[in-house]
Short mmCIF file of C-alpha atoms in Angstrom, two decimals:
data_model
loop_
_atom_site.label_atom_id
_atom_site.label_comp_id
_atom_site.label_asym_id
_atom_site.label_seq_id
_atom_site.Cartn_x
_atom_site.Cartn_y
_atom_site.Cartn_z
CA ASP H 1289 -0.04 -19.89 12.19
CA ALA H 1290 -2.78 -22.02 10.43
CA GLY H 1291 -0.20 -24.48 8.80
CA ILE H 1292 -0.11 -22.90 5.27
CA THR H 1293 3.22 -22.96 3.52
CA GLN H 1294 3.76 -20.93 0.04
CA SER H 1295 6.87 -21.39 -2.12
CA PRO H 1296 8.77 -19.57 -3.09
CA ARG H 1297 8.45 -16.68 -0.86
CA HIS H 1298 9.77 -14.40 -3.77
CA LYS H 1299 10.33 -15.13 -7.09
CA VAL H 1300 11.65 -12.93 -10.08
CA THR H 1301 11.17 -14.24 -13.37
CA GLU H 1302 10.95 -13.00 -17.16
CA THR H 1303 8.15 -12.52 -19.37
CA GLY H 1304 7.42 -15.12 -21.28
CA THR H 1305 8.29 -17.86 -19.04
CA PRO H 1306 5.67 -20.17 -16.78
CA VAL H 1307 6.16 -19.94 -13.11
CA THR H 1308 4.33 -22.38 -10.61
CA LEU H 1309 3.86 -21.36 -7.16
CA ARG H 1310 3.05 -24.07 -4.36
CA CYS H 1311 0.87 -24.35 -1.29
CA HIS H 1312 1.02 -26.77 1.30
CA GLN H 1313 -1.17 -27.05 4.05
CA THR H 1314 -1.27 -29.26 7.19
CA GLU H 1315 -4.87 -28.54 8.48
CA ASN H 1316 -6.58 -31.16 6.25
CA HIS H 1317 -9.24 -28.37 5.07
CA ARG H 1318 -11.13 -28.93 1.80
CA TYR H 1319 -11.12 -25.41 0.22
CA MET H 1320 -7.98 -23.73 -0.81
CA TYR H 1321 -7.68 -20.66 -2.72
CA TRP H 1322 -5.30 -18.50 -4.49
CA TYR H 1323 -5.49 -14.70 -4.17
CA ARG H 1324 -3.24 -11.50 -5.42
CA GLN H 1325 -3.01 -8.61 -3.63
CA ASP H 1326 -1.75 -5.32 -5.58
CA PRO H 1327 -2.36 -1.62 -4.04
CA GLY H 1328 -5.59 -0.12 -5.10
CA HIS H 1329 -7.35 -3.59 -5.97
CA GLY H 1330 -7.13 -5.10 -2.35
CA LEU H 1331 -7.64 -9.09 -2.62
CA ARG H 1332 -8.83 -10.41 -5.57
CA LEU H 1333 -9.61 -14.15 -6.17
CA ILE H 1334 -7.73 -16.10 -8.85
CA HIS H 1335 -8.81 -19.53 -8.40
CA TYR H 1336 -10.22 -21.62 -5.84
CA SER H 1337 -10.63 -25.67 -5.11
CA TYR H 1338 -13.45 -27.16 -3.20
CA GLY H 1339 -11.61 -30.67 -2.91
CA VAL H 1340 -9.00 -33.30 -5.00
CA LYS H 1341 -9.41 -32.36 -8.59
CA ASP H 1342 -12.06 -29.77 -7.84
CA THR H 1343 -11.46 -25.97 -8.85
CA ASP H 1344 -13.05 -23.09 -10.18
CA LYS H 1345 -12.35 -19.80 -11.55
CA GLY H 1346 -12.46 -16.80 -9.32
CA GLU H 1347 -12.57 -12.99 -10.76
CA VAL H 1348 -9.23 -12.63 -12.21
CA SER H 1349 -8.59 -16.05 -13.50
CA ASP H 1350 -7.05 -15.21 -16.89
CA GLY H 1351 -3.65 -16.03 -17.72
CA TYR H 1352 -3.94 -18.63 -14.50
CA SER H 1353 -4.06 -22.40 -14.31
CA VAL H 1354 -4.56 -24.61 -10.93
CA SER H 1355 -4.17 -27.95 -9.78
CA ARG H 1356 -4.63 -30.18 -6.84
CA SER H 1357 -3.93 -33.52 -7.09
CA LYS H 1358 -3.68 -34.15 -3.02
CA THR H 1359 -5.76 -32.58 0.07
CA GLU H 1360 -2.43 -30.91 1.02
CA ASP H 1361 -1.38 -28.89 -1.85
CA PHE H 1362 -2.45 -26.64 -4.52
CA LEU H 1363 -0.63 -25.25 -7.57
CA LEU H 1364 -0.87 -21.89 -9.46
CA THR H 1365 0.80 -21.66 -12.62
CA LEU H 1366 1.23 -18.81 -14.75
CA GLU H 1367 1.35 -20.10 -18.25
CA SER H 1368 3.42 -17.59 -19.75
CA ALA H 1369 4.02 -14.65 -17.23
CA THR H 1370 3.46 -10.88 -17.81
CA SER H 1371 4.26 -7.59 -16.17
CA SER H 1372 0.76 -7.29 -15.45
CA GLN H 1373 0.93 -10.70 -13.20
CA THR H 1374 3.61 -8.97 -11.11
CA SER H 1375 2.00 -9.20 -7.53
CA VAL H 1376 1.90 -10.63 -3.84
CA TYR H 1377 0.21 -13.76 -4.26
CA PHE H 1378 -1.42 -15.22 -1.10
CA CYS H 1379 -2.90 -18.99 -0.78
CA ALA H 1380 -5.69 -19.21 1.71
CA ILE H 1381 -7.43 -22.28 3.52
CA SER H 1382 -10.89 -22.77 5.00
CA GLU H 1383 -12.62 -25.81 6.64
CA SER H 1384 -15.83 -25.12 5.04
CA GLY H 1385 -17.53 -23.61 1.90
CA ALA H 1386 -20.60 -22.58 4.42
CA GLY H 1387 -21.37 -19.21 4.73
CA GLY H 1388 -19.18 -17.63 7.85
CA SER H 1389 -16.42 -20.03 7.77
CA PRO H 1390 -13.19 -17.74 7.26
CA LEU H 1391 -9.96 -17.65 5.30
CA HIS H 1392 -6.53 -18.53 6.80
CA PHE H 1393 -3.93 -17.18 5.15
CA GLY H 1394 -0.19 -18.10 4.08
CA ASN H 1395 2.44 -15.44 4.43
CA GLY H 1396 2.34 -14.95 0.48
CA THR H 1397 4.80 -15.40 -2.69
CA ARG H 1398 6.27 -12.03 -3.97
CA LEU H 1399 6.42 -12.31 -7.79
CA THR H 1400 8.20 -9.99 -9.97
CA VAL H 1401 8.11 -10.33 -13.88
CA THR H 1402 10.52 -8.10 -15.75
CA GLU O 571 -23.51 -4.08 -6.68
CA ASP O 572 -21.83 -5.85 -4.04
CA GLN O 573 -19.47 -3.08 -2.31
CA VAL O 574 -17.17 -3.12 0.50
CA THR O 575 -15.71 0.53 1.70
CA GLN O 576 -13.09 1.17 4.22
CA SER O 577 -12.55 4.41 6.39
CA PRO O 578 -10.46 6.03 6.88
CA GLU O 579 -7.32 4.92 4.56
CA ALA O 580 -4.71 5.93 7.07
CA LEU O 581 -4.94 6.52 10.51
CA ARG O 582 -2.62 7.91 13.28
CA LEU O 583 -3.11 7.40 17.10
CA GLN O 584 -1.21 8.23 19.96
CA GLU O 585 -0.71 4.79 22.24
CA GLY O 586 -3.90 4.96 24.42
CA GLU O 587 -5.83 7.08 21.90
CA SER O 588 -8.93 5.58 21.58
CA SER O 589 -10.83 4.93 17.83
CA SER O 590 -12.84 3.48 15.43
CA LEU O 591 -12.33 2.21 12.06
CA ASN O 592 -15.63 1.63 9.86
CA CYS O 593 -16.40 -0.92 7.07
CA SER O 594 -19.51 -0.04 5.13
CA TYR O 595 -20.94 -2.49 2.56
CA THR O 596 -23.79 -3.41 0.41
CA VAL O 597 -24.32 -6.72 -0.45
CA SER O 598 -27.07 -8.84 -1.40
CA GLY O 599 -28.11 -11.49 1.63
CA LEU O 600 -24.89 -11.02 4.10
CA ARG O 601 -23.85 -14.21 5.25
CA GLY O 602 -20.69 -13.06 7.11
CA LEU O 603 -18.47 -9.88 7.87
CA PHE O 604 -15.18 -10.60 8.39
CA TRP O 605 -12.19 -8.54 9.97
CA TYR O 606 -8.56 -9.41 9.32
CA ARG O 607 -5.22 -7.67 10.31
CA GLN O 608 -2.38 -7.82 8.10
CA ASP O 609 1.33 -7.04 9.11
CA PRO O 610 3.81 -5.74 6.48
CA GLY O 611 4.86 -9.09 4.21
CA LYS O 612 2.55 -11.34 6.03
CA GLY O 613 -0.77 -12.71 5.33
CA PRO O 614 -3.92 -11.30 6.54
CA GLU O 615 -4.91 -12.82 9.90
CA PHE O 616 -8.55 -13.38 10.83
CA LEU O 617 -9.83 -11.63 13.52
CA PHE O 618 -13.72 -11.55 13.82
CA THR O 619 -16.80 -13.18 12.01
CA LEU O 620 -19.87 -11.07 12.79
CA TYR O 621 -23.40 -12.68 11.22
CA SER O 622 -26.02 -10.47 11.77
CA ALA O 623 -26.69 -6.90 13.16
CA GLY O 624 -26.34 -6.11 16.62
CA GLU O 625 -23.80 -8.49 17.21
CA GLU O 626 -20.95 -7.64 18.82
CA LYS O 627 -17.39 -9.71 19.26
CA GLU O 628 -14.31 -8.23 21.37
CA LYS O 629 -10.40 -9.51 21.51
CA GLU O 630 -8.22 -8.01 23.76
CA ARG O 631 -8.46 -4.07 22.84
CA LEU O 632 -10.66 -4.70 19.73
CA LYS O 633 -14.27 -4.81 19.53
CA ALA O 634 -16.23 -5.42 16.35
CA THR O 635 -19.89 -4.33 15.83
CA LEU O 636 -22.32 -4.90 13.10
CA THR O 637 -25.30 -2.86 11.77
CA LYS O 638 -27.49 -3.47 8.29
CA LYS O 639 -25.16 -1.05 6.57
CA GLU O 640 -21.83 -1.11 8.32
CA SER O 641 -19.31 -2.65 10.79
CA PHE O 642 -17.11 -0.99 13.27
CA LEU O 643 -13.86 -1.86 14.63
CA HIS O 644 -13.19 -0.39 17.90
CA ILE O 645 -9.75 0.14 19.19
CA THR O 646 -9.46 0.72 22.73
CA ALA O 647 -6.11 2.27 24.44
CA PRO O 648 -4.05 1.03 21.49
CA LYS O 649 -0.55 0.41 21.69
CA PRO O 650 2.21 0.31 19.43
CA GLU O 651 1.63 -3.21 18.16
CA ASP O 652 -1.67 -2.66 17.44
CA SER O 653 -0.17 -1.16 14.03
CA ALA O 654 -1.18 -2.91 11.11
CA THR O 655 -3.57 -2.50 8.11
CA TYR O 656 -6.93 -3.63 9.32
CA LEU O 657 -9.11 -5.29 6.27
CA CYS O 658 -12.82 -6.29 6.08
CA ALA O 659 -14.57 -8.41 3.72
CA VAL O 660 -18.30 -9.48 3.23
CA GLN O 661 -19.57 -12.70 1.98
CA GLY O 662 -22.98 -12.45 0.60
CA GLY O 663 -25.16 -14.66 -1.92
CA ALA O 664 -27.13 -18.04 -1.46
CA GLY O 665 -26.05 -21.54 -1.11
CA ASN O 666 -22.30 -21.97 -1.11
CA ASN O 667 -21.53 -18.94 -2.99
CA ARG O 668 -17.70 -18.31 -1.55
CA LYS O 669 -17.68 -14.95 -3.04
CA LEU O 670 -15.64 -12.60 -0.66
CA ILE O 671 -15.60 -8.82 -1.38
CA TRP O 672 -12.87 -7.55 0.19
CA GLY O 673 -12.70 -3.54 1.16
CA LEU O 674 -9.18 -1.45 0.44
CA GLY O 675 -8.05 -1.56 4.16
CA THR O 676 -7.36 1.04 6.77
CA SER O 677 -3.58 1.39 7.70
CA LEU O 678 -3.29 2.15 11.66
CA ALA O 679 -0.18 3.40 13.40
CA VAL O 680 0.25 3.80 16.96
CA ASN O 681 2.89 5.92 18.11
CA PRO O 682 4.52 5.41 21.52
#
């Protein structure tokens, strides 16, 4: 494992409630990412961070916000959860933003919004 | 439009029966093609990065190759523990563009 811990591993929540997912890394990598994985869509980038307090949107960022106050932690918040946000969420890290730098993934959080 | 297509969607092999998985791509300015393995309930695990046509990389029973339009993941004499979903992703664009385009994966089952 690449030293990436996601919490919680499973969560069930109700529509309209806020939810925060946490990603913690011990690799001191600069780049961190949040993806969601859904059948028929593959992996889609939600947000990413290229340093403490430096974040940017991915392709499916609506309804999500992120924060990174320390190198090791990257938080994903669903401000008001909807059923369409039921998914498996993966955090990933990479050492560099240069081309060809591979991503290393955590084991995911399975989120169900009822 | 940048695109990645993996085939077949699913593949069932007998132990020892070699085969290949395909990843076809269109991207502006390839900066890297990645292969990952994903087991049920786990995150994708990095296998290989390929950068240019003609490049090959090997790891145990896996060998990845790259042309200008596609990549193959060859599996030689597979074992049941090779059963997993194999994902392909490409990175294109200039500068520090982190845009990765992912395929939907090939689900491989190897029967003993």
